[in-house]
């Protein structure tokens, strides 16, 4: 029954979003309501169980909070200050605008709210700089799109919250461990992007900008150093819950293990980041209750869809689990008897193909849970399975023709979108599948894998 429920859920999601052109939040709601009756006489109990599980899961708050945070840092000008500092650091290297795009997309990927937002936020500054540096328009656009996809794999990210919302994942791994593992997986993708920059620079014979065209680091740092403080919102909760400081505090009788375990980093990271954003941008913050109300009201359209998507994706995952999806997958994988290495490749190609017409969040909502179950049934650890699924789904930004990032980047640098398709597939999507395979095989290690 679990497999049947999954097929129905995915079919509804794809039909509602692609054929009817409705948003994914609605699609997840309809999908949830469609699979509830499969519980038969227990349907109402399943409905309540799914709604209760989603309502009490901290991931839902975190996802909405991060979208609000992306809105806050955009309105407060924090993004521009961070990029100015990065430009001063790498601006004297050949291909500096593209290197800055990699670093900027990595630094801002956790703050941008998604692939398209990341591509637009970073690319609006780095794109024109690449043209001035005599980059080919289509290669410049491809670099921006490929780097924008880092928003889907570097934590904290909306995709992370969807995966954590799957009941089997939530039961098997902790948020802190998953966060650290994703940092390692994201670092491998960053290195891949930097390697490509070196290749493209050599291929196009790109030279460095003259020093007089760049602001000294002392100037950009003086003007924007406070923007760096936003990352304390992630460093503080992680430091308190993972590593030497966490061990020290755990062993203190006055604090103890229970107190440290009660710190939910999924809640505290976005909360602290929002609070720090308001503190470091005092001159830009609302000055009255009415202004604050208006400020928040304007942000609401940004997280209505993603909030509904995650809520009903989490609720649906609980129902699929209750309907026996895990056992069904285990039986199928046992009968198929496919080697683990081949299973990962097939899964990577399949998820990437699905990611083309869907977004990363839509892909994970549709097939994230079953992909995770397949990998676990094939003998991979829950941590490896969760990280690999997210790695494969992160190809959404680079998969033509439906990726919004492609058209945003092409518009910024005046490229023809169709000319970026082959570059994105062969230089970005396929290598990311390979990175995911290497992580699964243990060749690229991650913490907790």
Short mmCIF file of C-alpha atoms in Angstrom, two decimals:
data_model
loop_
_atom_site.label_atom_id
_atom_site.label_comp_id
_atom_site.label_asym_id
_atom_site.label_seq_id
_atom_site.Cartn_x
_atom_site.Cartn_y
_atom_site.Cartn_z
CA UNK A 1 0.00 0.00 0.00
CA UNK A 2 2.93 2.33 0.67
CA UNK A 3 4.20 2.10 -2.93
CA UNK A 4 0.70 2.75 -4.31
CA UNK A 5 0.34 5.79 -2.04
CA UNK A 6 3.71 7.12 -3.22
CA UNK A 7 2.83 6.70 -6.91
CA UNK A 8 -0.46 8.53 -6.38
CA UNK A 9 1.21 11.32 -4.38
CA UNK A 10 3.93 11.90 -7.00
CA UNK A 11 1.41 11.76 -9.86
CA UNK A 12 -0.80 14.36 -8.21
CA UNK A 13 2.19 16.59 -7.49
CA UNK A 14 3.45 16.48 -11.08
CA UNK A 15 0.00 16.86 -12.67
CA UNK A 16 -1.04 19.73 -10.41
CA UNK A 17 2.18 21.71 -10.78
CA UNK A 18 3.18 20.98 -14.39
CA UNK A 19 -0.09 20.35 -16.23
CA UNK A 20 -2.38 22.69 -14.32
CA UNK A 21 0.43 25.22 -13.69
CA UNK A 22 -0.57 25.61 -10.04
CA UNK A 23 1.89 26.17 -7.23
CA UNK A 24 3.62 23.36 -5.34
CA UNK A 25 1.99 24.30 -2.05
CA UNK A 26 -1.43 23.48 -3.50
CA UNK A 27 -0.01 20.34 -5.13
CA UNK A 28 1.30 19.02 -1.81
CA UNK A 29 -2.07 19.69 -0.14
CA UNK A 30 -4.01 17.84 -2.86
CA UNK A 31 -1.48 14.99 -2.80
CA UNK A 32 -1.85 14.68 0.97
CA UNK A 33 -5.66 14.58 0.79
CA UNK A 34 -5.52 12.03 -2.03
CA UNK A 35 -3.45 9.43 -0.15
CA UNK A 36 -5.31 9.73 3.18
CA UNK A 37 -8.25 7.52 2.04
CA UNK A 38 -5.81 4.66 1.36
CA UNK A 39 -5.80 4.12 5.11
CA UNK A 40 -9.30 2.64 4.84
CA UNK A 41 -11.04 2.57 8.21
CA UNK A 42 -7.97 4.25 9.73
CA UNK A 43 -8.05 7.13 7.24
CA UNK A 44 -9.21 9.74 9.73
CA UNK A 45 -6.62 8.62 12.28
CA UNK A 46 -3.96 8.84 9.57
CA UNK A 47 -5.15 12.33 8.65
CA UNK A 48 -4.84 13.49 12.25
CA UNK A 49 -1.46 11.78 12.66
CA UNK A 50 -0.05 13.51 9.58
CA UNK A 51 -1.38 16.93 10.54
CA UNK A 52 -0.18 16.54 14.14
CA UNK A 53 3.28 15.40 13.09
CA UNK A 54 3.72 18.34 10.71
CA UNK A 55 2.25 20.87 13.16
CA UNK A 56 4.64 19.93 15.95
CA UNK A 57 7.78 19.60 13.82
CA UNK A 58 10.29 22.43 14.28
CA UNK A 59 11.36 22.18 10.64
CA UNK A 60 8.20 23.99 9.54
CA UNK A 61 9.03 27.04 11.65
CA UNK A 62 12.63 27.00 10.48
CA UNK A 63 11.70 26.91 6.78
CA UNK A 64 9.39 29.91 7.12
CA UNK A 65 11.92 31.72 9.30
CA UNK A 66 14.68 31.31 6.71
CA UNK A 67 12.48 32.69 3.94
CA UNK A 68 11.71 35.68 6.14
CA UNK A 69 15.42 36.07 6.86
CA UNK A 70 16.16 36.14 3.11
CA UNK A 71 13.64 38.96 2.81
CA UNK A 72 15.21 40.83 5.75
CA UNK A 73 18.81 40.74 4.51
CA UNK A 74 17.68 41.78 1.05
CA UNK A 75 15.78 44.80 2.35
CA UNK A 76 18.54 45.77 4.79
CA UNK A 77 21.31 45.72 2.16
CA UNK A 78 23.40 43.07 3.94
CA UNK A 79 23.95 41.09 0.73
CA UNK A 80 25.67 43.98 -1.06
CA UNK A 81 28.09 44.55 1.82
CA UNK A 82 29.08 40.88 1.96
CA UNK A 83 29.73 40.82 -1.79
CA UNK A 84 31.81 44.00 -1.63
CA UNK A 85 34.11 42.38 0.94
CA UNK A 86 34.44 39.23 -1.20
CA UNK A 87 35.23 41.34 -4.26
CA UNK A 88 38.08 43.06 -2.43
CA UNK A 89 39.49 39.69 -1.35
CA UNK A 90 39.56 37.96 -4.75
CA UNK A 91 39.32 40.88 -7.18
CA UNK A 92 42.98 40.78 -8.19
CA UNK A 93 42.90 37.18 -9.40
CA UNK A 94 42.30 36.20 -13.08
CA UNK A 95 38.61 35.44 -13.44
CA UNK A 96 37.92 37.23 -10.16
CA UNK A 97 34.22 37.99 -10.85
CA UNK A 98 33.52 34.27 -11.37
CA UNK A 99 35.51 33.30 -8.25
CA UNK A 100 33.55 35.94 -6.37
CA UNK A 101 30.35 34.40 -7.74
CA UNK A 102 31.33 30.99 -6.31
CA UNK A 103 32.22 32.43 -2.92
CA UNK A 104 29.25 34.78 -2.91
CA UNK A 105 26.82 32.03 -3.87
CA UNK A 106 28.26 29.84 -1.11
CA UNK A 107 28.10 32.58 1.51
CA UNK A 108 24.68 33.79 0.44
CA UNK A 109 23.21 30.42 -0.55
CA UNK A 110 22.19 29.86 3.05
CA UNK A 111 20.52 33.26 3.11
CA UNK A 112 18.99 33.66 -0.35
CA UNK A 113 15.94 31.45 -0.06
CA UNK A 114 16.60 29.24 -3.10
CA UNK A 115 18.47 28.67 -6.35
CA UNK A 116 16.85 31.48 -8.31
CA UNK A 117 17.20 33.94 -5.44
CA UNK A 118 20.85 33.01 -5.04
CA UNK A 119 21.54 33.41 -8.76
CA UNK A 120 19.83 36.79 -8.83
CA UNK A 121 21.34 38.17 -5.60
CA UNK A 122 24.94 37.27 -6.43
CA UNK A 123 24.74 37.39 -10.21
CA UNK A 124 23.30 40.89 -10.37
CA UNK A 125 26.71 42.08 -9.15
CA UNK A 126 29.09 39.47 -10.56
CA UNK A 127 27.42 39.10 -13.97
CA UNK A 128 28.21 42.62 -15.27
CA UNK A 129 31.71 42.26 -13.81
CA UNK A 130 32.28 39.07 -15.81
CA UNK A 131 31.28 40.88 -19.00
CA UNK A 132 33.73 43.68 -18.23
CA UNK A 133 36.32 40.95 -17.70
CA UNK A 134 35.60 39.77 -21.27
CA UNK A 135 33.81 36.52 -20.40
CA UNK A 136 31.71 34.83 -23.07
CA UNK A 137 28.05 35.64 -22.34
CA UNK A 138 26.82 32.05 -22.33
CA UNK A 139 29.71 30.77 -20.18
CA UNK A 140 29.16 33.64 -17.75
CA UNK A 141 25.47 32.78 -17.48
CA UNK A 142 26.27 29.08 -16.99
CA UNK A 143 28.72 29.89 -14.20
CA UNK A 144 26.09 31.99 -12.42
CA UNK A 145 23.46 29.25 -12.75
CA UNK A 146 25.83 26.50 -11.61
CA UNK A 147 26.90 28.51 -8.58
CA UNK A 148 23.32 29.50 -7.76
CA UNK A 149 22.54 25.80 -7.31
CA UNK A 150 24.74 25.79 -4.19
CA UNK A 151 21.74 27.24 -2.34
CA UNK A 152 20.14 23.79 -2.47
CA UNK A 153 22.97 21.89 -0.83
CA UNK A 154 24.71 24.26 1.59
CA UNK A 155 22.94 24.36 4.97
CA UNK A 156 20.78 25.74 6.27
CA UNK A 157 18.53 25.47 3.22
CA UNK A 158 14.87 24.83 2.48
CA UNK A 159 15.83 21.48 0.93
CA UNK A 160 17.45 20.45 4.20
CA UNK A 161 14.22 21.08 6.07
CA UNK A 162 12.18 19.00 3.64
CA UNK A 163 14.52 16.04 4.04
CA UNK A 164 14.54 16.42 7.84
CA UNK A 165 10.76 16.44 7.67
CA UNK A 166 10.62 12.86 6.38
CA UNK A 167 9.67 10.69 9.34
CA UNK A 168 12.36 7.99 8.78
CA UNK A 169 15.07 10.66 8.43
CA UNK A 170 13.97 12.50 11.56
CA UNK A 171 14.09 9.23 13.50
CA UNK A 172 17.56 8.25 12.25
CA UNK A 173 19.77 11.35 12.24
CA UNK A 174 20.09 14.53 14.29
CA UNK A 175 19.81 18.01 12.85
CA UNK A 176 23.29 19.03 13.99
CA UNK A 177 24.98 15.99 12.45
CA UNK A 178 23.09 16.49 9.20
CA UNK A 179 24.10 20.15 9.13
CA UNK A 180 27.80 19.32 9.42
CA UNK A 181 27.58 16.52 6.84
CA UNK A 182 25.92 18.86 4.35
CA UNK A 183 28.70 21.40 4.85
CA UNK A 184 31.19 18.77 3.68
CA UNK A 185 29.02 17.74 0.72
CA UNK A 186 28.57 21.41 -0.22
CA UNK A 187 32.33 21.97 0.05
CA UNK A 188 32.92 19.28 -2.59
CA UNK A 189 30.54 21.09 -4.93
CA UNK A 190 32.31 24.39 -4.21
CA UNK A 191 35.66 22.84 -5.16
CA UNK A 192 34.11 21.54 -8.37
CA UNK A 193 32.89 25.06 -9.20
CA UNK A 194 36.31 26.58 -8.50
CA UNK A 195 37.99 23.98 -10.70
CA UNK A 196 35.62 24.90 -13.52
CA UNK A 197 36.45 28.59 -13.08
CA UNK A 198 40.13 27.80 -13.61
CA UNK A 199 39.26 25.82 -16.74
CA UNK A 200 37.04 28.56 -18.19
CA UNK A 201 39.62 31.27 -17.37
CA UNK A 202 42.32 29.37 -19.24
CA UNK A 203 40.00 28.53 -22.14
CA UNK A 204 39.00 32.18 -22.63
CA UNK A 205 42.42 33.66 -21.75
CA UNK A 206 40.87 35.85 -19.04
CA UNK A 207 43.15 38.39 -17.34
CA UNK A 208 42.99 40.03 -13.91
CA UNK A 209 41.47 43.49 -13.40
CA UNK A 210 43.92 46.34 -12.82
CA UNK A 211 44.19 47.25 -9.09
CA UNK A 212 42.79 50.76 -9.62
CA UNK A 213 39.41 49.28 -10.57
CA UNK A 214 38.94 47.64 -7.16
CA UNK A 215 38.17 48.94 -3.68
CA UNK A 216 40.88 48.09 -1.14
CA UNK A 217 39.90 45.45 1.39
CA UNK A 218 40.32 47.99 4.19
CA UNK A 219 37.63 50.18 2.62
CA UNK A 220 35.05 47.43 1.92
CA UNK A 221 35.67 45.80 5.30
CA UNK A 222 35.27 49.12 7.12
CA UNK A 223 31.99 49.79 5.31
CA UNK A 224 30.53 46.31 5.68
CA UNK A 225 32.24 44.32 8.43
CA UNK A 226 29.05 44.17 10.48
CA UNK A 227 27.38 42.10 7.75
CA UNK A 228 29.70 39.19 8.59
CA UNK A 229 28.18 39.03 12.07
CA UNK A 230 25.04 37.44 10.64
CA UNK A 231 26.88 34.10 10.53
CA UNK A 232 27.15 34.15 14.31
CA UNK A 233 23.52 33.05 14.15
CA UNK A 234 24.74 29.67 12.87
CA UNK A 235 28.11 29.49 14.64
CA UNK A 236 26.72 29.99 18.17
CA UNK A 237 24.05 27.21 18.14
CA UNK A 238 26.40 24.79 16.37
CA UNK A 239 29.23 25.55 18.81
CA UNK A 240 26.94 24.92 21.76
CA UNK A 241 25.65 21.59 20.46
CA UNK A 242 28.57 20.05 18.52
CA UNK A 243 32.28 19.80 19.25
CA UNK A 244 34.64 20.55 22.18
CA UNK A 245 32.55 23.34 23.72
CA UNK A 246 29.44 21.17 23.65
CA UNK A 247 31.34 18.33 25.34
CA UNK A 248 32.67 20.70 28.01
CA UNK A 249 29.21 22.11 28.75
CA UNK A 250 27.70 18.63 28.80
CA UNK A 251 30.13 17.57 31.52
CA UNK A 252 29.34 20.58 33.74
CA UNK A 253 27.00 19.52 36.55
CA UNK A 254 25.23 22.87 36.43
CA UNK A 255 24.32 22.39 32.75
CA UNK A 256 24.48 18.75 31.72
CA UNK A 257 23.55 16.71 28.67
CA UNK A 258 19.81 17.33 28.86
CA UNK A 259 20.24 21.10 28.66
CA UNK A 260 22.52 20.87 25.62
CA UNK A 261 20.20 18.42 23.85
CA UNK A 262 17.28 20.79 24.42
CA UNK A 263 18.90 23.36 22.09
CA UNK A 264 17.18 22.87 18.73
CA UNK A 265 19.52 24.44 16.16
CA UNK A 266 16.81 24.32 13.48
CA UNK A 267 14.89 26.84 15.58
CA UNK A 268 17.78 28.88 16.90
CA UNK A 269 19.79 29.45 13.71
CA UNK A 270 17.11 31.40 11.79
CA UNK A 271 15.92 33.12 14.96
CA UNK A 272 19.40 34.41 15.81
CA UNK A 273 20.15 35.37 12.20
CA UNK A 274 16.99 37.46 11.99
CA UNK A 275 17.73 39.12 15.34
CA UNK A 276 21.33 39.88 14.33
CA UNK A 277 20.14 41.29 10.99
CA UNK A 278 17.93 43.77 12.81
CA UNK A 279 20.80 44.72 15.14
CA UNK A 280 23.42 45.31 12.44
CA UNK A 281 21.03 47.25 10.20
CA UNK A 282 19.55 49.58 12.81
CA UNK A 283 19.30 52.51 10.41
CA UNK A 284 17.22 50.47 7.95
CA UNK A 285 14.86 48.83 10.44
CA UNK A 286 11.22 49.92 10.93
CA UNK A 287 10.89 52.77 13.45
CA UNK A 288 7.36 52.12 14.67
CA UNK A 289 4.84 49.34 15.22
CA UNK A 290 2.97 50.36 12.07
CA UNK A 291 6.17 50.30 10.00
CA UNK A 292 7.10 46.91 11.44
CA UNK A 293 3.62 45.56 10.66
CA UNK A 294 3.89 46.84 7.08
CA UNK A 295 7.40 45.38 6.73
CA UNK A 296 6.26 41.92 7.85
CA UNK A 297 3.07 42.08 5.79
CA UNK A 298 5.07 42.65 2.57
CA UNK A 299 7.12 39.52 3.30
CA UNK A 300 4.14 37.17 3.63
CA UNK A 301 3.79 36.25 -0.09
CA UNK A 302 7.36 34.93 -0.01
CA UNK A 303 6.69 32.08 2.40
CA UNK A 304 3.04 31.16 1.86
CA UNK A 305 3.84 28.61 -0.86
CA UNK A 306 6.97 27.15 0.72
CA UNK A 307 5.23 26.92 4.09
CA UNK A 308 2.33 24.94 2.62
CA UNK A 309 4.70 22.77 0.58
CA UNK A 310 6.80 21.73 3.56
CA UNK A 311 3.82 21.29 5.90
CA UNK A 312 1.98 18.88 3.62
CA UNK A 313 5.18 17.18 2.44
CA UNK A 314 6.02 16.39 6.07
CA UNK A 315 2.44 15.27 6.80
CA UNK A 316 2.44 13.07 3.69
CA UNK A 317 5.77 11.48 4.63
CA UNK A 318 4.30 10.39 7.95
CA UNK A 319 1.30 8.80 6.19
CA UNK A 320 3.54 7.04 3.65
CA UNK A 321 5.59 5.63 6.52
CA UNK A 322 2.47 4.42 8.31
CA UNK A 323 1.24 2.77 5.10
CA UNK A 324 4.40 0.65 5.00
CA UNK A 325 6.53 2.38 2.36
CA UNK A 326 9.79 1.36 4.06
CA UNK A 327 8.89 -2.34 4.06
CA UNK A 328 7.67 -2.17 0.46
CA UNK A 329 10.93 -0.59 -0.73
CA UNK A 330 13.01 -3.14 1.17
CA UNK A 331 11.11 -6.00 -0.50
CA UNK A 332 11.54 -4.51 -3.98
CA UNK A 333 15.27 -3.86 -3.51
CA UNK A 334 15.75 -7.37 -2.17
CA UNK A 335 14.05 -8.83 -5.24
CA UNK A 336 15.94 -6.59 -7.69
CA UNK A 337 19.32 -7.48 -6.13
CA UNK A 338 21.03 -4.55 -7.91
CA UNK A 339 24.62 -3.78 -6.83
CA UNK A 340 24.78 -0.78 -4.52
CA UNK A 341 27.09 1.21 -6.80
CA UNK A 342 24.72 0.80 -9.75
CA UNK A 343 21.68 1.64 -7.63
CA UNK A 344 23.22 5.01 -6.77
CA UNK A 345 23.95 5.83 -10.42
CA UNK A 346 20.43 4.90 -11.54
CA UNK A 347 18.96 6.91 -8.70
CA UNK A 348 21.17 9.91 -9.48
CA UNK A 349 20.14 9.99 -13.13
CA UNK A 350 16.48 9.52 -12.19
CA UNK A 351 16.41 12.28 -9.59
CA UNK A 352 18.26 14.64 -11.93
CA UNK A 353 15.78 13.96 -14.72
CA UNK A 354 12.90 14.71 -12.36
CA UNK A 355 14.67 17.84 -11.07
CA UNK A 356 14.63 19.28 -14.59
CA UNK A 357 10.92 20.16 -14.77
CA UNK A 358 10.54 20.54 -10.98
CA UNK A 359 12.35 22.69 -8.44
CA UNK A 360 14.73 21.18 -5.88
CA UNK A 361 12.03 21.39 -3.20
CA UNK A 362 9.45 19.93 -5.57
CA UNK A 363 11.79 17.07 -6.49
CA UNK A 364 12.49 16.24 -2.85
CA UNK A 365 8.80 16.42 -2.01
CA UNK A 366 7.96 14.09 -4.88
CA UNK A 367 10.71 11.47 -4.70
CA UNK A 368 13.00 12.43 -1.80
CA UNK A 369 11.52 9.96 0.68
CA UNK A 370 11.44 6.97 -1.65
CA UNK A 371 14.98 7.74 -2.85
CA UNK A 372 16.18 7.83 0.74
CA UNK A 373 14.43 4.53 1.46
CA UNK A 374 15.98 2.89 -1.61
CA UNK A 375 19.50 3.89 -0.53
CA UNK A 376 18.96 2.73 3.05
CA UNK A 377 17.55 -0.58 1.79
CA UNK A 378 20.66 -0.93 -0.39
CA UNK A 379 22.87 -0.83 2.70
CA UNK A 380 23.81 2.85 2.92
CA UNK A 381 23.71 4.63 6.26
CA UNK A 382 20.82 7.05 6.90
CA UNK A 383 23.25 9.99 6.88
CA UNK A 384 24.83 9.03 3.55
CA UNK A 385 21.40 8.39 2.04
CA UNK A 386 20.02 11.78 3.10
CA UNK A 387 23.10 13.69 1.90
CA UNK A 388 23.26 11.88 -1.45
CA UNK A 389 19.57 12.49 -2.18
CA UNK A 390 20.04 16.20 -1.49
CA UNK A 391 23.15 16.28 -3.68
CA UNK A 392 21.30 14.74 -6.62
CA UNK A 393 18.29 17.03 -6.19
CA UNK A 394 20.54 20.11 -6.16
CA UNK A 395 20.97 19.68 -9.94
CA UNK A 396 17.57 21.32 -10.41
CA UNK A 397 19.08 24.78 -10.99
CA UNK A 398 21.33 23.47 -13.76
CA UNK A 399 18.81 21.28 -15.57
CA UNK A 400 17.24 22.89 -18.66
CA UNK A 401 14.80 23.91 -19.86
CA UNK A 402 12.58 24.78 -16.89
CA UNK A 403 15.12 26.17 -14.40
CA UNK A 404 14.32 29.76 -13.48
CA UNK A 405 17.99 30.38 -12.69
CA UNK A 406 18.91 29.88 -16.37
CA UNK A 407 16.66 32.71 -17.53
CA UNK A 408 17.60 35.01 -14.66
CA UNK A 409 21.32 34.61 -15.37
CA UNK A 410 20.85 34.88 -19.14
CA UNK A 411 18.87 38.09 -18.69
CA UNK A 412 21.58 39.63 -16.49
CA UNK A 413 24.42 39.04 -18.99
CA UNK A 414 22.45 39.07 -22.26
CA UNK A 415 23.06 35.39 -23.07
CA UNK A 416 20.90 33.13 -25.21
CA UNK A 417 19.44 30.59 -22.72
CA UNK A 418 19.43 27.69 -25.17
CA UNK A 419 23.18 28.04 -25.68
CA UNK A 420 23.78 27.39 -21.97
CA UNK A 421 21.95 24.05 -21.93
CA UNK A 422 24.82 21.78 -23.02
CA UNK A 423 27.31 23.63 -20.80
CA UNK A 424 25.07 23.18 -17.77
CA UNK A 425 24.40 19.49 -18.39
CA UNK A 426 27.97 18.39 -19.15
CA UNK A 427 29.95 20.72 -16.88
CA UNK A 428 27.56 20.93 -13.92
CA UNK A 429 24.71 18.38 -13.71
CA UNK A 430 26.69 15.26 -14.66
CA UNK A 431 29.67 16.08 -12.38
CA UNK A 432 27.27 16.67 -9.46
CA UNK A 433 25.80 13.19 -10.02
CA UNK A 434 29.37 11.88 -9.91
CA UNK A 435 30.05 13.79 -6.67
CA UNK A 436 26.94 12.22 -5.13
CA UNK A 437 28.14 8.76 -6.24
CA UNK A 438 31.59 9.34 -4.74
CA UNK A 439 29.99 10.38 -1.42
CA UNK A 440 27.82 7.26 -1.44
CA UNK A 441 30.82 5.04 -2.12
CA UNK A 442 32.78 6.63 0.73
CA UNK A 443 35.47 7.99 -1.60
CA UNK A 444 34.49 11.54 -0.62
CA UNK A 445 34.03 11.31 3.16
CA UNK A 446 31.45 13.21 5.19
CA UNK A 447 31.02 13.46 8.95
CA UNK A 448 28.68 10.76 10.24
CA UNK A 449 28.75 8.83 6.96
#
